[in-house]
Short mmCIF file of C-alpha atoms and ligand atoms in Angstrom, two decimals:
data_model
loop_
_atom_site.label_atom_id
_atom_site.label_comp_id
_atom_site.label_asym_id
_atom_site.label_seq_id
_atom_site.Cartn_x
_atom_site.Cartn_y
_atom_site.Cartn_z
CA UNK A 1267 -15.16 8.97 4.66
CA UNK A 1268 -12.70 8.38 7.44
CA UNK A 1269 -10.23 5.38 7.83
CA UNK A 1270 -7.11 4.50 9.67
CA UNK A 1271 -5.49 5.83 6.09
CA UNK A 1272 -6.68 9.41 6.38
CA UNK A 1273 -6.51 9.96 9.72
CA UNK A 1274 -2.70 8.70 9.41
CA UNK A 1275 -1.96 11.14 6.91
CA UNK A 1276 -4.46 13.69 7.55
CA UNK A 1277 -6.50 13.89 4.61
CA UNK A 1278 -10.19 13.82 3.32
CA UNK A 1279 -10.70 10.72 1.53
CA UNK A 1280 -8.82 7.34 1.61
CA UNK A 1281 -7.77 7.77 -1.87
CA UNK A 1282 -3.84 8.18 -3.01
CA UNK A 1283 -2.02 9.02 -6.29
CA UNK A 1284 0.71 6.27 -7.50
CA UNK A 1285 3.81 7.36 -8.10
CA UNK A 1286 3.86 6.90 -11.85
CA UNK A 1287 7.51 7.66 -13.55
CA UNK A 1288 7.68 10.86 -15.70
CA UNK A 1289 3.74 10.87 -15.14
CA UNK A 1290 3.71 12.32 -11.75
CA UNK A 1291 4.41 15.78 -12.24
CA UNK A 1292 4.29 18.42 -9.01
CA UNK A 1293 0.86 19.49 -10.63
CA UNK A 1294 -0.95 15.89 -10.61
CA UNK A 1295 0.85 15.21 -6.62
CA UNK A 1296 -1.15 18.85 -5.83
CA UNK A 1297 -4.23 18.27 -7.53
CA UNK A 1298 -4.86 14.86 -6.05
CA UNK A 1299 -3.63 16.53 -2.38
CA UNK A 1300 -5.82 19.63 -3.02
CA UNK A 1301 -9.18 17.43 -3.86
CA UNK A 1302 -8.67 15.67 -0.41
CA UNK A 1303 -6.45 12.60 -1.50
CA UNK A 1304 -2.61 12.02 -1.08
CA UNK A 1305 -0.53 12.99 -4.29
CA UNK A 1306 2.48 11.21 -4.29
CA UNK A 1307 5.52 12.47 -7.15
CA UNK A 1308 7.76 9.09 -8.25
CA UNK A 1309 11.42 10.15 -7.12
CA UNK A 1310 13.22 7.95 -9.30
CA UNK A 1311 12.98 10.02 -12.69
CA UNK A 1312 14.66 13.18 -12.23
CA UNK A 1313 18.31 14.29 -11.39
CA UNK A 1314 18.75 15.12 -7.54
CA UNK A 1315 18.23 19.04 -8.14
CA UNK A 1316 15.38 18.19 -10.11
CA UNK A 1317 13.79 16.24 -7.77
CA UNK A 1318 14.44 19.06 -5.11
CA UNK A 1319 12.70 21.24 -6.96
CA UNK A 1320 9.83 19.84 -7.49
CA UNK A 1321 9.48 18.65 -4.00
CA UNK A 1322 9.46 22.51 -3.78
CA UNK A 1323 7.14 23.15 -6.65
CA UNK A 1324 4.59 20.98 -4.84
CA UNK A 1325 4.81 22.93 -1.98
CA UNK A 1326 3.88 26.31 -3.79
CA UNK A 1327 0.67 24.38 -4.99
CA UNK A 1328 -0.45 22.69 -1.95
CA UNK A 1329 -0.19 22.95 1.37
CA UNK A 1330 -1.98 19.60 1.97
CA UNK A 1331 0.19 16.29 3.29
CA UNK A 1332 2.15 14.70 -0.04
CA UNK A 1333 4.58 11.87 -0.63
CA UNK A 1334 7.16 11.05 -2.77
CA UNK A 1335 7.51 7.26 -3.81
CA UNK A 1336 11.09 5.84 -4.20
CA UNK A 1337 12.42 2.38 -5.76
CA UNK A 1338 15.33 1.30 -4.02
CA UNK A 1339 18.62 0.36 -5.41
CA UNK A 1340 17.56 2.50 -8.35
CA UNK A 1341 19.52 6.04 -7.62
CA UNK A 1342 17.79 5.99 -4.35
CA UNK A 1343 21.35 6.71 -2.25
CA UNK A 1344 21.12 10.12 -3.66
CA UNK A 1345 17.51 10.68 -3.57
CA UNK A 1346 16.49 9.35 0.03
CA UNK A 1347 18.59 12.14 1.64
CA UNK A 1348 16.57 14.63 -0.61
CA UNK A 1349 13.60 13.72 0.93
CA UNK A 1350 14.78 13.37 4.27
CA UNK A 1351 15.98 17.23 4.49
CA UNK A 1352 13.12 18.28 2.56
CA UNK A 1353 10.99 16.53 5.27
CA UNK A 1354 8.91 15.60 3.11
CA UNK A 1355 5.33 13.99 4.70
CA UNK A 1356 5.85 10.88 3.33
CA UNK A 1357 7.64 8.04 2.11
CA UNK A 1358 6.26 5.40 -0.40
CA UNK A 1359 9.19 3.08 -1.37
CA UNK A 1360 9.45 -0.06 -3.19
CA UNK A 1361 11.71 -2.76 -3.33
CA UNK A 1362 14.41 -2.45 -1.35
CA UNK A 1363 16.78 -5.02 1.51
CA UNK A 1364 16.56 -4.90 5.14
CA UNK A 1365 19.67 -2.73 5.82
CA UNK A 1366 18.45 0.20 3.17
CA UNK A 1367 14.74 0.13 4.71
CA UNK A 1368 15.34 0.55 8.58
CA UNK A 1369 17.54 3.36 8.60
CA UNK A 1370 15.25 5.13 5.70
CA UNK A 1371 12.25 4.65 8.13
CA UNK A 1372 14.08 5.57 10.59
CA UNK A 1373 15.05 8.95 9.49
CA UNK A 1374 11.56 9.95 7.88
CA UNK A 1375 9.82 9.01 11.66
CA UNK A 1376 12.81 11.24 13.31
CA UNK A 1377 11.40 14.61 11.49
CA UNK A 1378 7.46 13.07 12.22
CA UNK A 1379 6.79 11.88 8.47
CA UNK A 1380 5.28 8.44 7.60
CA UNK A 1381 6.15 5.92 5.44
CA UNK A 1382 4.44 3.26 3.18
CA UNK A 1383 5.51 0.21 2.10
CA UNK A 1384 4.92 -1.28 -1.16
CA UNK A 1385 4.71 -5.22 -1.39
CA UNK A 1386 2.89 -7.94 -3.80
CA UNK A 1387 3.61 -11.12 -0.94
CA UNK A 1388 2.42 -11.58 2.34
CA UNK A 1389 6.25 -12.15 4.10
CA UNK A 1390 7.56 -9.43 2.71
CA UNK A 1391 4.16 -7.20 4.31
CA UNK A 1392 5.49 -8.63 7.74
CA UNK A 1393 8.98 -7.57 7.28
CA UNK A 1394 8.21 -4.32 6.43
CA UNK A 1395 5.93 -3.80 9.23
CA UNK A 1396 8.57 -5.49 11.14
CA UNK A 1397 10.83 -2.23 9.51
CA UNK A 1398 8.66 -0.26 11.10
CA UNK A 1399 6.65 1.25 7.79
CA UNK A 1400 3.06 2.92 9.10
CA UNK A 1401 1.20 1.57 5.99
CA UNK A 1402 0.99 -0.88 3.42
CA UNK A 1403 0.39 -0.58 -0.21
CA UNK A 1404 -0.95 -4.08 -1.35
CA UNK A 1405 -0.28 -4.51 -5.34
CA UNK A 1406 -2.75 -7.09 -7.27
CA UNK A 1407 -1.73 -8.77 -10.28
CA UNK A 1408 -4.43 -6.27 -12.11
CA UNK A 1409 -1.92 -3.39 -11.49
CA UNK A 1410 0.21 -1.79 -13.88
CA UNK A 1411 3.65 -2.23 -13.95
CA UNK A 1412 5.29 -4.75 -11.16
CA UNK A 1413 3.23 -6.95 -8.90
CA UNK A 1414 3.29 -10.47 -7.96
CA UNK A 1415 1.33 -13.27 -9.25
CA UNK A 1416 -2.21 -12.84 -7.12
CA UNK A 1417 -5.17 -10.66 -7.65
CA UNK A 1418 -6.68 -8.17 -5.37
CA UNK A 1419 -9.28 -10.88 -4.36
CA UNK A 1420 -7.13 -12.96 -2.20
CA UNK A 1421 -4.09 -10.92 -1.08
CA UNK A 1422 -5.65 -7.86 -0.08
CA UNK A 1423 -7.53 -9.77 2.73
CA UNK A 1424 -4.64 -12.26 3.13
CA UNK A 1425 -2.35 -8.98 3.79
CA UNK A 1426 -3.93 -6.95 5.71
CA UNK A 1427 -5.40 -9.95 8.13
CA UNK A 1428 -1.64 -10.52 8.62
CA UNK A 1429 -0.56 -7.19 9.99
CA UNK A 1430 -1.69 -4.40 12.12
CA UNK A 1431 -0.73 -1.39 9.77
CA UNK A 1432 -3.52 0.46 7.49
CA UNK A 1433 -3.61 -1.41 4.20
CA UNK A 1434 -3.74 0.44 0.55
CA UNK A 1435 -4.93 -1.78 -2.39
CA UNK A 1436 -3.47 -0.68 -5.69
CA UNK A 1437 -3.61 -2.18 -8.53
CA UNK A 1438 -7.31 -2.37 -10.25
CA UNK A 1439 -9.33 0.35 -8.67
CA UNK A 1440 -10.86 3.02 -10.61
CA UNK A 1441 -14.28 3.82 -9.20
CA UNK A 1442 -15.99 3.80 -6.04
CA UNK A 1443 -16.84 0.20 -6.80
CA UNK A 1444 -13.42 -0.32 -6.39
CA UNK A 1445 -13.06 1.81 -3.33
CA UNK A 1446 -16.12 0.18 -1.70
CA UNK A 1447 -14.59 -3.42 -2.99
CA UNK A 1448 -11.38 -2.36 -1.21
CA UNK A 1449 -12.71 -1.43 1.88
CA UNK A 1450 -14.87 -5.02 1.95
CA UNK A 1451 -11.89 -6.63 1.90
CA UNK A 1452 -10.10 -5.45 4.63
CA UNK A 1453 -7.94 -2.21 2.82
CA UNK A 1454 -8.57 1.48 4.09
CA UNK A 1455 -8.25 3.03 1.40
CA UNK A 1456 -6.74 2.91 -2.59
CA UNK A 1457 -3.96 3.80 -4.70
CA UNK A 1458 -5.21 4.89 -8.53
CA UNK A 1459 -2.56 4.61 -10.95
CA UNK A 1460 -4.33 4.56 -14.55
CA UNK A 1461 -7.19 5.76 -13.53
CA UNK A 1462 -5.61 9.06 -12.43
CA UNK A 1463 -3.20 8.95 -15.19
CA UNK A 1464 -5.97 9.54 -17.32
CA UNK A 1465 -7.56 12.84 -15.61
CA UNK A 1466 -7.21 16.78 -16.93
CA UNK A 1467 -4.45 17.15 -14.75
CA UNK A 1468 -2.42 14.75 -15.91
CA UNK A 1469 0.21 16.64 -18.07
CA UNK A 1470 0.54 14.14 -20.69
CA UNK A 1471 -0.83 14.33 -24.41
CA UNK A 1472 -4.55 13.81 -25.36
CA UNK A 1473 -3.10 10.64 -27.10
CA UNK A 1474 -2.26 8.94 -24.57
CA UNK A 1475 -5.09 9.75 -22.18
CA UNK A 1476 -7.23 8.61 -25.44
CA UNK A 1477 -5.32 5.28 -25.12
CA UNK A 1478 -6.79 4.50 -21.46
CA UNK A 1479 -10.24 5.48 -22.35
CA UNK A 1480 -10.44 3.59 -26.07
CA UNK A 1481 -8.49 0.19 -24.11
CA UNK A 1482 -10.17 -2.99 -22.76
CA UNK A 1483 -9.17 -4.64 -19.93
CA UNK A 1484 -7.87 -7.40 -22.31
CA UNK A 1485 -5.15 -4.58 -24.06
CA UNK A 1486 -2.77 -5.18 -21.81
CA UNK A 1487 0.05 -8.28 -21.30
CA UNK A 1488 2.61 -8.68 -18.15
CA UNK A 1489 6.26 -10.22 -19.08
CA UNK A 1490 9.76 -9.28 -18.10
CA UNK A 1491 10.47 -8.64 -21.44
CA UNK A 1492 9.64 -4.97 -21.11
CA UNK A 1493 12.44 -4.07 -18.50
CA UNK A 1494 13.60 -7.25 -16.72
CA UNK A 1495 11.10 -8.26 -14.34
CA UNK A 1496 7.45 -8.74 -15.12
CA UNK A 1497 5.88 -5.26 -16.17
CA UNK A 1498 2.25 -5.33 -17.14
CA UNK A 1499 1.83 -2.63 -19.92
CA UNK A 1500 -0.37 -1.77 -22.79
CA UNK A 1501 0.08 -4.52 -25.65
CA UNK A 1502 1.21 -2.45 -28.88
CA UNK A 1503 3.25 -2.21 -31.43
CA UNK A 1504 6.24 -1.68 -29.44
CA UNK A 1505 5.40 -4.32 -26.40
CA UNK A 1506 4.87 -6.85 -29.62
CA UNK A 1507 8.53 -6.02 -31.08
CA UNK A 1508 10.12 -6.94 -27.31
CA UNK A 1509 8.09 -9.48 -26.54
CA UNK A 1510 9.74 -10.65 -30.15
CA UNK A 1511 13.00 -9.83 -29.34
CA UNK A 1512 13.72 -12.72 -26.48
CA UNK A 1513 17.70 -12.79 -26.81
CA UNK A 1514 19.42 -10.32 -25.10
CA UNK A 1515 18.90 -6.97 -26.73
CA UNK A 1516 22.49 -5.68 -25.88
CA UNK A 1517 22.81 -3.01 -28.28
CA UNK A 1518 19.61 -1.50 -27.61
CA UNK A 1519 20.83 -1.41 -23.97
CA UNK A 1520 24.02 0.25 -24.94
CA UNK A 1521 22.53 3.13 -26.43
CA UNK A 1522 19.40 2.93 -24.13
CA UNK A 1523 22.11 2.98 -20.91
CA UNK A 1524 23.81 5.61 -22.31
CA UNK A 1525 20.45 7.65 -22.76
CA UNK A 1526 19.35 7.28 -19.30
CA UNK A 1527 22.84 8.40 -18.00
CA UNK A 1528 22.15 11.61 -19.69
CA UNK A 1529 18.85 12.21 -18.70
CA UNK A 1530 19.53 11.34 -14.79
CA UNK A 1531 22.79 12.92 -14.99
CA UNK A 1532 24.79 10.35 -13.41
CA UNK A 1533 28.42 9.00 -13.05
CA UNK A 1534 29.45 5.55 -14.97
CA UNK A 1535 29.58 4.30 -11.51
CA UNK A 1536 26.07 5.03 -10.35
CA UNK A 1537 25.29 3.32 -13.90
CA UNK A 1538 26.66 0.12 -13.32
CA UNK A 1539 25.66 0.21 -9.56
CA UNK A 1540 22.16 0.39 -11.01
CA UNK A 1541 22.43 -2.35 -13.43
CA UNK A 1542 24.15 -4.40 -10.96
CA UNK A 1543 20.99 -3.53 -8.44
CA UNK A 1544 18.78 -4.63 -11.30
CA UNK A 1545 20.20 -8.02 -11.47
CA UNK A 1546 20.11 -8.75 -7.82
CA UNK A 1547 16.15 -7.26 -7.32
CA UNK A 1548 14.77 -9.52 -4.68
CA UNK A 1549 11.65 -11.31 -5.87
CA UNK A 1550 8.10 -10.40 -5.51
CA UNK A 1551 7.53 -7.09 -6.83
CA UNK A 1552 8.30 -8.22 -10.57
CA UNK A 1553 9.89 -11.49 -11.00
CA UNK A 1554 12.03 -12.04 -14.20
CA UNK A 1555 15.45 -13.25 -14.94
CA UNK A 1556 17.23 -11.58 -12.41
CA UNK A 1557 20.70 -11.72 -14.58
CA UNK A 1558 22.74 -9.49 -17.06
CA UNK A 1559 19.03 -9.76 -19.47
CA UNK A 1560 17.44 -8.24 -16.37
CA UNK A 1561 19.71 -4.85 -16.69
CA UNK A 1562 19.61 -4.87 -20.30
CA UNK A 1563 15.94 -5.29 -20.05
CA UNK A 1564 15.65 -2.30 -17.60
CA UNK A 1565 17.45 0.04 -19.81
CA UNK A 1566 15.44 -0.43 -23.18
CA UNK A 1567 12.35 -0.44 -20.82
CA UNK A 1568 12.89 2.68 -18.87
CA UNK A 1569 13.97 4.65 -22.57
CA UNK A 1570 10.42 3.29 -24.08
CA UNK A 1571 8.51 4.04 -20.58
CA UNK A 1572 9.57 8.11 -21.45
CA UNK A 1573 8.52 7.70 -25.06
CA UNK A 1574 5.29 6.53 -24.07
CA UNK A 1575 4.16 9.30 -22.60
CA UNK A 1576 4.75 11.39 -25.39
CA UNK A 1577 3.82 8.38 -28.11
CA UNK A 1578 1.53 5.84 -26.86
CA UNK A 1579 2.05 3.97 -29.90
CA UNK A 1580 5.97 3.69 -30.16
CA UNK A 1581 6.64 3.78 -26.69
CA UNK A 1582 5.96 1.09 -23.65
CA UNK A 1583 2.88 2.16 -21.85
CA UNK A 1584 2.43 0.82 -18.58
CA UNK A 1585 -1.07 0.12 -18.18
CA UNK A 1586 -3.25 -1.56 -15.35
CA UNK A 1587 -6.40 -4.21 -16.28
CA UNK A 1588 -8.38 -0.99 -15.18
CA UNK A 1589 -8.42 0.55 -18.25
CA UNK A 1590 -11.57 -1.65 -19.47
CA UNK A 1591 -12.58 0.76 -16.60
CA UNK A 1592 -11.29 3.82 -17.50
CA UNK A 1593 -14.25 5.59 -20.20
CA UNK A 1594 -13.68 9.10 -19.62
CA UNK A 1595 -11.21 12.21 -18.84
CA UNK A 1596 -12.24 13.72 -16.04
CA UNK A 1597 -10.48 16.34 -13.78
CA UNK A 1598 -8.56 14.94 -10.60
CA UNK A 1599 -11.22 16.73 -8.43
CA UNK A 1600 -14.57 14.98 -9.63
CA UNK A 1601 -12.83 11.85 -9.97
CA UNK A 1602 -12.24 11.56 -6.64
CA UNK A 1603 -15.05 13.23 -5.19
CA UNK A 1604 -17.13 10.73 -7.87
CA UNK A 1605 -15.25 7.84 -6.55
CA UNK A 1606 -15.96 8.54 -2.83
CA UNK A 1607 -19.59 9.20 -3.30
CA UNK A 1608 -19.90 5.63 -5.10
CA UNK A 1609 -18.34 3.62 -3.00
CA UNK A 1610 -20.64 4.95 -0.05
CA UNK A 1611 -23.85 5.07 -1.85
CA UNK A 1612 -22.99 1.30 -2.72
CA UNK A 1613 -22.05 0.35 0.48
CA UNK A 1614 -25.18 2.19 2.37
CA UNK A 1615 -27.61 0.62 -0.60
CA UNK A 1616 -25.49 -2.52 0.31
CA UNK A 1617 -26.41 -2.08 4.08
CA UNK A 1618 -30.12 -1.25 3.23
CA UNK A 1619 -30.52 -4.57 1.24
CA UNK A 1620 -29.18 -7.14 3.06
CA UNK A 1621 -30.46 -5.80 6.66
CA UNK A 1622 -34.33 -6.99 6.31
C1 LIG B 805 2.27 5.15 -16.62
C2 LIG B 805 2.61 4.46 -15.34
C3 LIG B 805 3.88 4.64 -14.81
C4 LIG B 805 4.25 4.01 -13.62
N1 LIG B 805 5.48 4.24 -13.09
C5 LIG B 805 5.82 3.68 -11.88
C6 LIG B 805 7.05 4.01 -11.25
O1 LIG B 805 7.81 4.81 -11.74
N2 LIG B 805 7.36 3.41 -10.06
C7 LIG B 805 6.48 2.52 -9.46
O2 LIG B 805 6.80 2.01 -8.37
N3 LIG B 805 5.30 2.20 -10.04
C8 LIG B 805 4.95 2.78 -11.22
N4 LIG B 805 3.72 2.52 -11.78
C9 LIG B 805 2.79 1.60 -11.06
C10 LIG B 805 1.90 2.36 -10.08
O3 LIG B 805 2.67 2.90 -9.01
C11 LIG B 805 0.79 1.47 -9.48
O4 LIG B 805 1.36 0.38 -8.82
C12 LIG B 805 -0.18 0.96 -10.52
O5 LIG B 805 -0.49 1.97 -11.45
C13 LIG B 805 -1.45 0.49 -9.85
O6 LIG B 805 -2.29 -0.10 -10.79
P1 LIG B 805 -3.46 0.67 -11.59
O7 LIG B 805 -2.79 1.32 -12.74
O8 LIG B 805 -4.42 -0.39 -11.95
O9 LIG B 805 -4.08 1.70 -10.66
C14 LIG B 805 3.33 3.14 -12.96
C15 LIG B 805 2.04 2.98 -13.52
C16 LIG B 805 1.68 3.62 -14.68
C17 LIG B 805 0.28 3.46 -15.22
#
């Protein structure tokens, strides 16, 4: 199956990992490279060294075309140059102002490597292709964690009518219904985020991956309660006590601050830089109160985001509307090769139909 999307990057199928937090170890980024997709390791979770090394760790298990996705404003200063000398294939960020993006892009097409942008709103697709990104991700309102306020339906075509660059829906697909759904509306390919998260490879306990499989597509609930701009997550025990909690949960933050400085090993500078950067997100991706709740927010959040993963009940689990889709564990490599041979049996049975 052969788009704009995987002759860009050089792979098999138009399929790509999302960079999911703590979720996308270097063994998940090789497995979905190795079955023919693009694995893609979120950047914004580990110390600098750590993130080195498993740019490096990747590399020992594939040597297929990868990406690492970064959130601006969020550490990225030290991370971006990480990449950049690592060369790594590509670059998937997120959020993110004008004077951060161009030079990034910049610098990642100077050693030949390609760069995504992700966006939820059609003006800020055109400024990034404006940037200069080679690809779009498109997030739906079905997606889990950030997007904007419209479904796949209408701003995948809306997008990617707009602009010349390869378009990437994400948020929602988990099948080659999906994938076939995708294509139809004007996308060249998909970005799996629960679905994947729920696959063998996925180094996360059986709980959790139980938790996709047993949820509905009406289990989870978007607010910015969760970590300061709207976050669509699994509705549990834990999203029920924030949701509760409305004031400003400052001493939670405190100690939830002081947590992630520990685990990220960073200066009381970078700390408040981030928090600042929190507060002044642009909208779009997210949407929330943009204040001093929005960096509190962020720190409880990104503390309950880790738990999750261990403790699906106690922790925040981010979780798409795809998870009424999700009904089994499969490894990465029949998932995908599943996924592809849906979508084109639908679309040639799709052909067959409506051609007499
Ligand atoms: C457990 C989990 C963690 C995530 N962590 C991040 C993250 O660190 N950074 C980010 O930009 N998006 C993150 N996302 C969102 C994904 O990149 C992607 O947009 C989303 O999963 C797409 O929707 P889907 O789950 O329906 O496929 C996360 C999603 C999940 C399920």
């Amino acid at each position: 199956m052969k788009t704009r999307m995987t002759e860009l990057f050089g792979i098999k199928y138009p399929i790509m990992l999302a960079g999911m937090n703590w979720l996308t170890t270097p063994k998940l980024v090789a497995a979905v490279s190795n079955a023919g997709g693009l694995g893609v390791l979120a950047g914004n979770h580990q110390t600098p060294d750590e993130l080195r090394e498993a740019i490096k760790e990747i590399r020992s298990l594939t040597d297929k075309p990868f990406g690492v996705n970064l959130t601006l404003g969020v550490g990225s200063a030290q991370r971006a140059p990480i990449v950049i000398e690592e060369k790594v294939p590509v670059l998937n960020y997120a959020l993110g102002r004008p004077p951060e993006i161009a030079p990034l892009i910049e610098a990642v097409h100077g050693y030949g490597g390609k760069v995504i942008g992700t966006i939820a709103l059609l003006r800020h697709a055109l400024r990034s292709e404006q940037l200069g990104a080679d690809a779009l991700i498109i997030t739906g309102y079905e997606a889990a964690s950030h997007s904007g306020n419209v479904g796949a339906l209408v701003l995948v075509p809306t997008i990617s009518e707009a602009v010349k660059v390869p378009c990437i829906g994400a948020g929602g697909y988990a099948d080659g219904r999906g994938l076939a759904a995708a294509l139809a509306l004007g996308a060249e390919g998909i970005s799996m985020g629960s679905r994947l998260a729920a696959t063998q490879d996925a180094e996360v306990v059986d709980a959790v991956k139980e938790t996709w499989v047993n949820a509905s597509e009406e289990d989870t609930v978007i607010d910015p309660a969760f970590d300061g701009i709207n976050c669509r997550v699994l509705r549990n025990k834990a999203a029920e006590d924030l949701l509760e909690k409305k004031a400003f949960p400052l001493f939670d933050a405190i100690s939830a601050g002081l947590h992630m400085k520990r685990v990220l090993k960073i200066s009381w500078g970078e700390l408040f830089r981030t928090a600042n950067n929190m507060r002044k997100m642009p909208s779009g991706i997210g949407g929330g109160q943009r204040g001093l709740g929005s960096s509190m927010r962020f720190a409880v959040g990104s503390r309950l985001f880790r738990v999750a993963l261990e403790d699906p009940v106690n922790g925040i689990l981010m979780m798409g509307q795809t998870a009424g889709r999700i009904k089994d564990v499969p490894t990465v490599a029949e998932l995908i090769e599943r996924t592809v041979k849906e979508a084109e049996e639908i679309l040639q049975n799709m052909n067959k139909q409506f051609a007499n």
